[in-house]
PDB file of C-alpha atoms in Angstrom:
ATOM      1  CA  UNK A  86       0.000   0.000   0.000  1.00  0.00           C
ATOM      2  CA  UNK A  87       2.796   2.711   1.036  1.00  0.00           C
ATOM      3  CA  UNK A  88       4.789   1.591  -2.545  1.00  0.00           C
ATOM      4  CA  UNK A  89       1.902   2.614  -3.891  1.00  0.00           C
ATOM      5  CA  UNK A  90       1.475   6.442  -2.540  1.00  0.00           C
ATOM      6  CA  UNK A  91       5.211   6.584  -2.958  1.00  0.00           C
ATOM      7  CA  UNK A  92       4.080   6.377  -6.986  1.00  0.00           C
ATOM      8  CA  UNK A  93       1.258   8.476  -6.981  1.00  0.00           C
ATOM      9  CA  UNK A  94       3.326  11.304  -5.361  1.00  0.00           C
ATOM     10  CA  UNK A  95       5.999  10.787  -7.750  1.00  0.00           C
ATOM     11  CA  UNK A  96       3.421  10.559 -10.363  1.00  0.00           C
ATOM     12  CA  UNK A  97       1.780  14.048  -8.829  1.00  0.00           C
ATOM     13  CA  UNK A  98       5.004  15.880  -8.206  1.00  0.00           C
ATOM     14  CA  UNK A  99       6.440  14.876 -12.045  1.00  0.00           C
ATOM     15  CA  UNK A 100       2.776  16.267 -13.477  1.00  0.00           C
ATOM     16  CA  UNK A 101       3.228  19.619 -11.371  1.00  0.00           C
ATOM     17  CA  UNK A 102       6.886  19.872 -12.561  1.00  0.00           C
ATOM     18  CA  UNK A 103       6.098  18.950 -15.815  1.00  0.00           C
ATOM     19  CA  UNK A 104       3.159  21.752 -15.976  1.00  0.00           C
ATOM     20  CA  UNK A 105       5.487  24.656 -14.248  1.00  0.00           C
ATOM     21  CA  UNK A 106       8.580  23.360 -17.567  1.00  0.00           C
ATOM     22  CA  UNK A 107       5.498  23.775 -19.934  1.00  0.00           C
ATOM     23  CA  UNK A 108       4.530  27.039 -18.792  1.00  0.00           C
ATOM     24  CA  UNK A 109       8.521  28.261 -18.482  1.00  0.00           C
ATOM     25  CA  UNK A 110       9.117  26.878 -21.875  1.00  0.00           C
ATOM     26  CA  UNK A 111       6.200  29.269 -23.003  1.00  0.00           C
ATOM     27  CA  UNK A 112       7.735  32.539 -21.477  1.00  0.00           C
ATOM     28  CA  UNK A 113      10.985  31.221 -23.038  1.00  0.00           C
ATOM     29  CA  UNK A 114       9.900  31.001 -26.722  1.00  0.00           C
ATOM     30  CA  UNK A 115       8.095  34.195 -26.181  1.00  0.00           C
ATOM     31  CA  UNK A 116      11.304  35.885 -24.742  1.00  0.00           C
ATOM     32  CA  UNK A 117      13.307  34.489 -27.601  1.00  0.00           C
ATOM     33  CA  UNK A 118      10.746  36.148 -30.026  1.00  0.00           C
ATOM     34  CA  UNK A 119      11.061  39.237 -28.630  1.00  0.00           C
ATOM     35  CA  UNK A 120      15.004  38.949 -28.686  1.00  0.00           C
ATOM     36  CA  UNK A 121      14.887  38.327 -31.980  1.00  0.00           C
ATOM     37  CA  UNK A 122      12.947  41.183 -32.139  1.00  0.00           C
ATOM     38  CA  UNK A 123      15.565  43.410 -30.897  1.00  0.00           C
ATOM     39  CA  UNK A 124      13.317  44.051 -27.900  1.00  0.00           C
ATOM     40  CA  UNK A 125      15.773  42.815 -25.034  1.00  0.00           C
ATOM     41  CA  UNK A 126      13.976  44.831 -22.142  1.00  0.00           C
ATOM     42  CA  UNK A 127      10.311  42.949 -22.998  1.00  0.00           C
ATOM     43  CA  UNK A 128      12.949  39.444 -23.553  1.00  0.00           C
ATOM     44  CA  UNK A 129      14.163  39.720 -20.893  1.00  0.00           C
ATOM     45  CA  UNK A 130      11.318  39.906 -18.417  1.00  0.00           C
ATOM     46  CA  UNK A 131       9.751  36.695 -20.559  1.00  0.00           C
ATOM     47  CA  UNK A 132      13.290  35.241 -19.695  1.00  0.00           C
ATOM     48  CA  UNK A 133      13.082  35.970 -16.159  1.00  0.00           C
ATOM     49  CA  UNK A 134       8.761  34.834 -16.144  1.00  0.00           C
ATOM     50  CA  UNK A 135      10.370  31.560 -17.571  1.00  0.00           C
ATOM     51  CA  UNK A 136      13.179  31.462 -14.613  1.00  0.00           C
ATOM     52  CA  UNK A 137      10.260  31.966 -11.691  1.00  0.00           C
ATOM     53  CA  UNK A 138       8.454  28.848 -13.324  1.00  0.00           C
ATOM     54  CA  UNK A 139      11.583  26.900 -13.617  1.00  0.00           C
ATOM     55  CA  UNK A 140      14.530  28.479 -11.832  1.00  0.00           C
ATOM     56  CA  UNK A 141      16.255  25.081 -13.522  1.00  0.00           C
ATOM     57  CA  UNK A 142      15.249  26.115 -17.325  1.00  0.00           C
ATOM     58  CA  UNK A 143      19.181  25.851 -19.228  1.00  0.00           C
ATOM     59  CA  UNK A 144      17.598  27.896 -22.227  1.00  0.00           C
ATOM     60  CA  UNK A 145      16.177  30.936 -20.153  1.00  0.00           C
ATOM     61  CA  UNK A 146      19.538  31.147 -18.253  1.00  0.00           C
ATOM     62  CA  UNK A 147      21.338  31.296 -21.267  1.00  0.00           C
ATOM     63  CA  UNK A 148      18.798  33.464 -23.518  1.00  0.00           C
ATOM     64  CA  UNK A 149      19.509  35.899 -20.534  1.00  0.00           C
ATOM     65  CA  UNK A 150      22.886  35.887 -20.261  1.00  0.00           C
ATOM     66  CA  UNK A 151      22.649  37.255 -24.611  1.00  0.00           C
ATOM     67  CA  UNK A 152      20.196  40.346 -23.116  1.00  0.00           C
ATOM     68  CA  UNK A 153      23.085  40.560 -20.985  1.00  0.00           C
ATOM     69  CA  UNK A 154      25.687  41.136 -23.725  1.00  0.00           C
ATOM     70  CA  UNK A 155      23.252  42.938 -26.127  1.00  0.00           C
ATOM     71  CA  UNK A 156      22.106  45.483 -22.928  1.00  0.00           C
ATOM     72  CA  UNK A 157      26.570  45.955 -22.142  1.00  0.00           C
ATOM     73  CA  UNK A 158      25.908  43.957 -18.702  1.00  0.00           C
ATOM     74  CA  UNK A 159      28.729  41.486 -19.274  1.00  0.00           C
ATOM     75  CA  UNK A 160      28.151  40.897 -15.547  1.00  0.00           C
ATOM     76  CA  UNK A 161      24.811  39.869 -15.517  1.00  0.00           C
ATOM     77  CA  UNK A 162      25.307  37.650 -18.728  1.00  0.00           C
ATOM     78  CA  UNK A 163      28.420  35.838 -16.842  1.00  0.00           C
ATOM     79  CA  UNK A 164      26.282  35.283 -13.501  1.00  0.00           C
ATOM     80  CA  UNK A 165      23.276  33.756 -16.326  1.00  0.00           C
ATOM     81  CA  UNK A 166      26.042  31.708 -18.324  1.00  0.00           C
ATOM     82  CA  UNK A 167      27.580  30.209 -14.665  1.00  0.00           C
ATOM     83  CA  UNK A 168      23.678  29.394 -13.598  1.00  0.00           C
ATOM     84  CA  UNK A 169      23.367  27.289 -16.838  1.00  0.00           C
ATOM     85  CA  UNK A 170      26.627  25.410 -16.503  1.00  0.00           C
ATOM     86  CA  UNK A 171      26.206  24.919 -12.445  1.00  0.00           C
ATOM     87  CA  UNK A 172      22.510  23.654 -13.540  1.00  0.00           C
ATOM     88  CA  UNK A 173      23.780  21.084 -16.126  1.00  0.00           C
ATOM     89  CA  UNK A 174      26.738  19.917 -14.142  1.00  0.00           C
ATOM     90  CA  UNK A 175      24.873  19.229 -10.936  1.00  0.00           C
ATOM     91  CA  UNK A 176      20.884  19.102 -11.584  1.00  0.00           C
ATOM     92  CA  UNK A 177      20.755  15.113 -12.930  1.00  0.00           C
ATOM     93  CA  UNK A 178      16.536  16.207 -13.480  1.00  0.00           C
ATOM     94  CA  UNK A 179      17.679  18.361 -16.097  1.00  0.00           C
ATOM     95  CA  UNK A 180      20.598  15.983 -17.367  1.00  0.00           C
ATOM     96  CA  UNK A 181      17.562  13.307 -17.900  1.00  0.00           C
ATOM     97  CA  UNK A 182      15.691  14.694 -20.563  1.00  0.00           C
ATOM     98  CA  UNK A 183      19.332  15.538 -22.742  1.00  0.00           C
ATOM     99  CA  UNK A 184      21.147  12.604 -24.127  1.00  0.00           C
ATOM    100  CA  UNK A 185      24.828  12.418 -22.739  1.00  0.00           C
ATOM    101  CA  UNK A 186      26.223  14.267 -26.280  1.00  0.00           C
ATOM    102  CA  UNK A 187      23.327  17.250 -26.210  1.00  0.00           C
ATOM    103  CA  UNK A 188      24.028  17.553 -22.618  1.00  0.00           C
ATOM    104  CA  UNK A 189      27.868  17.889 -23.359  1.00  0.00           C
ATOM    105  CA  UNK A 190      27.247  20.606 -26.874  1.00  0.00           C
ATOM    106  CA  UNK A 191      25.595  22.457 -24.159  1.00  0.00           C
ATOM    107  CA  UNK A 192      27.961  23.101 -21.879  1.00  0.00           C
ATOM    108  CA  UNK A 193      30.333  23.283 -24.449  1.00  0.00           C
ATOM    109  CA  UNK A 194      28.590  26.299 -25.878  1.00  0.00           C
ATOM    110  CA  UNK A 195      28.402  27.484 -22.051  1.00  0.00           C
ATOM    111  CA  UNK A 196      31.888  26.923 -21.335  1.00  0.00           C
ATOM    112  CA  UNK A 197      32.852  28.875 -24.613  1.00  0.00           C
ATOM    113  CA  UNK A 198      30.588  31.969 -23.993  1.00  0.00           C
ATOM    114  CA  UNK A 199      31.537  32.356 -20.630  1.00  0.00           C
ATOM    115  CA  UNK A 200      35.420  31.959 -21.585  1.00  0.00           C
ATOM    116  CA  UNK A 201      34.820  34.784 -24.329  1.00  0.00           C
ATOM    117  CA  UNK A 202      32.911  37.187 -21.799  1.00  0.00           C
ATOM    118  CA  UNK A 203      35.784  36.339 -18.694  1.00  0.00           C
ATOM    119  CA  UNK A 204      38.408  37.454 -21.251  1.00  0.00           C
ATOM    120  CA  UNK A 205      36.724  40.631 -22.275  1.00  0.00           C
ATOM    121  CA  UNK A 206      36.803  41.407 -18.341  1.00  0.00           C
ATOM    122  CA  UNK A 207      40.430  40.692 -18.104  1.00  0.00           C
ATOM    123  CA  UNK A 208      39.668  37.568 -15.796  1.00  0.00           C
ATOM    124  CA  UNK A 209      42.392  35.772 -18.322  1.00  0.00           C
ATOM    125  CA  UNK A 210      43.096  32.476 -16.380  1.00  0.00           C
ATOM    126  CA  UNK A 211      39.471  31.073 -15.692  1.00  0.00           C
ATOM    127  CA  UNK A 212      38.554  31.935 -19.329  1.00  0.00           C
ATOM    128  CA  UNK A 213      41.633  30.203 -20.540  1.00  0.00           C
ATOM    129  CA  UNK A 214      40.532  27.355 -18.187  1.00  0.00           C
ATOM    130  CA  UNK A 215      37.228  27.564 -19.975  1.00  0.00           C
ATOM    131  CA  UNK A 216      39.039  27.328 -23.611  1.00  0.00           C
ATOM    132  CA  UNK A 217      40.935  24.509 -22.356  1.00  0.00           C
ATOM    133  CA  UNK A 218      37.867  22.533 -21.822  1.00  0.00           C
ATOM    134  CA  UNK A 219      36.003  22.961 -24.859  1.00  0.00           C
ATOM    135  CA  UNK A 220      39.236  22.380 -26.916  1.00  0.00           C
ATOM    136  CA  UNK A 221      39.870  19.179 -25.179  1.00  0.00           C
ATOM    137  CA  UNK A 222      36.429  17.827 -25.061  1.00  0.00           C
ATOM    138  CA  UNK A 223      34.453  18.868 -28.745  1.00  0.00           C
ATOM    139  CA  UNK A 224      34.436  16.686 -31.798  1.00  0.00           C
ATOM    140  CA  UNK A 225      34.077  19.669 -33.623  1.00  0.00           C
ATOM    141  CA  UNK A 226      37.081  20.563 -35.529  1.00  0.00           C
ATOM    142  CA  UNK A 227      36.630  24.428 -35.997  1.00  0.00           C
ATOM    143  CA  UNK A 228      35.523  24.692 -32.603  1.00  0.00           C
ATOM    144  CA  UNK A 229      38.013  22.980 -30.430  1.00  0.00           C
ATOM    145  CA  UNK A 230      40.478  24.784 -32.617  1.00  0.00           C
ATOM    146  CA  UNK A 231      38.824  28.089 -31.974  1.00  0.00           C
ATOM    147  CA  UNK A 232      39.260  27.066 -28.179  1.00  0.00           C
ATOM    148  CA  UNK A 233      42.788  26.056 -28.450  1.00  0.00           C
ATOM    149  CA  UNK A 234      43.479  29.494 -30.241  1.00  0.00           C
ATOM    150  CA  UNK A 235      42.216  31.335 -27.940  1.00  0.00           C
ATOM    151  CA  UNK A 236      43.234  29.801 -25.413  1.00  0.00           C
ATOM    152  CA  UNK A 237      46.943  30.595 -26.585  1.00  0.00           C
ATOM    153  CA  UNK A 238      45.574  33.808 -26.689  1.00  0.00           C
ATOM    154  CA  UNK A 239      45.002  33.858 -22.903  1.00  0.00           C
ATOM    155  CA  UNK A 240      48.641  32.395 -22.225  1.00  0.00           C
ATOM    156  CA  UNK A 241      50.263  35.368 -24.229  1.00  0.00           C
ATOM    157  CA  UNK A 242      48.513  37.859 -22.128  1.00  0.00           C
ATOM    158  CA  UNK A 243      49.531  36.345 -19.006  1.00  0.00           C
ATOM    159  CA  UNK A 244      52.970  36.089 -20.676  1.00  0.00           C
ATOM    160  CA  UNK A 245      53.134  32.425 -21.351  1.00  0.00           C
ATOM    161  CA  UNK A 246      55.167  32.721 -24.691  1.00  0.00           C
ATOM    162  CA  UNK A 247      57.097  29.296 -24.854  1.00  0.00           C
ATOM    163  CA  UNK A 248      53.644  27.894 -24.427  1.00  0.00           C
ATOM    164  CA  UNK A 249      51.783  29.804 -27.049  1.00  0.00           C
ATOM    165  CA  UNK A 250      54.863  28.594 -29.290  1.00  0.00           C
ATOM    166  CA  UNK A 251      54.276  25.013 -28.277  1.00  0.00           C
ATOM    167  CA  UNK A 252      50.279  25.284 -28.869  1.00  0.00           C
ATOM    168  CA  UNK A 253      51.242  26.892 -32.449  1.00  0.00           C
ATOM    169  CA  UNK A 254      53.745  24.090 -33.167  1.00  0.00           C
ATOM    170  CA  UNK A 255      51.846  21.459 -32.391  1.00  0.00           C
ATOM    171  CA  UNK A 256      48.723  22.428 -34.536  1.00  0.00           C
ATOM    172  CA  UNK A 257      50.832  23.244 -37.443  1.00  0.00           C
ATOM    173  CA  UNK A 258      52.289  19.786 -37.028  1.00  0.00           C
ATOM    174  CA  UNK A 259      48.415  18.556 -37.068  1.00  0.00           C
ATOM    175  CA  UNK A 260      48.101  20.169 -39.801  1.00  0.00           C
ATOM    176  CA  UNK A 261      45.373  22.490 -38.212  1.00  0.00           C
ATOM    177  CA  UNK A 262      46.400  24.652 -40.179  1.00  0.00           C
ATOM    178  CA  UNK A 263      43.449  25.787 -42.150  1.00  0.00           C
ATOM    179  CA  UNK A 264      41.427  24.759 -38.741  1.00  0.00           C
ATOM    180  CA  UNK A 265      43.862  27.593 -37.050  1.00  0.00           C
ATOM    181  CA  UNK A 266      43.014  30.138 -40.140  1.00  0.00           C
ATOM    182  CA  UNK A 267      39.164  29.884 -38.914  1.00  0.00           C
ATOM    183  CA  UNK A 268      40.070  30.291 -35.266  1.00  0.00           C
ATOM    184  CA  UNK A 269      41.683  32.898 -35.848  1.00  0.00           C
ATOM    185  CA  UNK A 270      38.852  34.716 -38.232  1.00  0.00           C
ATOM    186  CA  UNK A 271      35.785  33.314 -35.837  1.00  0.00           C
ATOM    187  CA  UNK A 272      37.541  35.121 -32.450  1.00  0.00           C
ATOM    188  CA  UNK A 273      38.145  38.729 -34.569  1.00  0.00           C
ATOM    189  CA  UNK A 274      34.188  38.307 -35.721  1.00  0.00           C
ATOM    190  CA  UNK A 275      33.248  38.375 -32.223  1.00  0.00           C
TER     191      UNK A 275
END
């Protein structure tokens, strides 16, 4: 008899979550609209509608952390970026519904966003951290190299020459070559 409450609340509590996602998944698409839109003020209170629903919703985080950038809050799109990636490497409810690649593109994209924004604020050593990630973990071939560029980037500004040499060398003897010529024109697009 107990086994069997135990299943209806589980049964009650995964209907009331799943109604709260549906109804944060609405203020999301309508936020992402509006961004598209240009209108980041109205976005961004659909974005945060969509957060009060579901304070776990990835998307909404991260839709909010590009208000952030597009309003010049690079510190408000940072804390949004860091609330997605502490969601998806600790909340296993949210890890569910993503297969284990999907789950790892999007903290990839995270990880790369967030290393971008840290190295616009001069925080050079956690976004090279960052770069060091995604280059060592994608099976993307222009974006781990964009990483690994950039993250030489971040060694030469905190002076680490011999390694940005060693980086260099070892993709030319990859032959990342034409890999390193996109890195190098993605990170002067952004």
């Amino acid at each position: 008899y107990m086994h069997n409450i135990d299943d209806k609340l589980a049964q009650l509590i995964n209907l009331i979550k799943f109604s709260s996602a549906t109804k944060s998944d609405e203020y999301n698409e309508q936020g992402f609209i509006l961004y598209r839109m240009e209108d980041y003020e109205k976005a961004k209170q659909q974005f945060t509608k969509s957060l009060d629903e579901n304070p776990l919703n990835v998307h909404a985080h991260i839709n909010l952390a590009f208000v952030g950038i597009k309003q010049d809050n690079l510190n408000a799109s940072i804390a949004s970026f860091e609330r997605a990636l502490q969601i998806l490497e600790t909340d296993y409810s949210y890890s569910s519904e993503l297969n284990q690649e999907q789950l790892l593109k999007t903290k990839l994209f995270v990880k790369m966003n967030l290393a971008d924004l840290l190295f616009k604020i001069d925080q050079v050593p956690q976004s090279q951290a960052y770069y060091s990630f995604v280059s060592s973990n994608s099976n993307d071939e222009v974006e781990s190299a964009t990483a690994l560029y950039n993250s030489a980037r971040c060694m030469y500004h905190i002076g680490l020459y011999q390694e940005v040499e060693a980086v260099f060398r070892q993709m030319i003897h990859d032959r990342m070559i034409s890999m390193l010529a996109i890195a190098v024109a993605v990170s002067y697009t952004h």
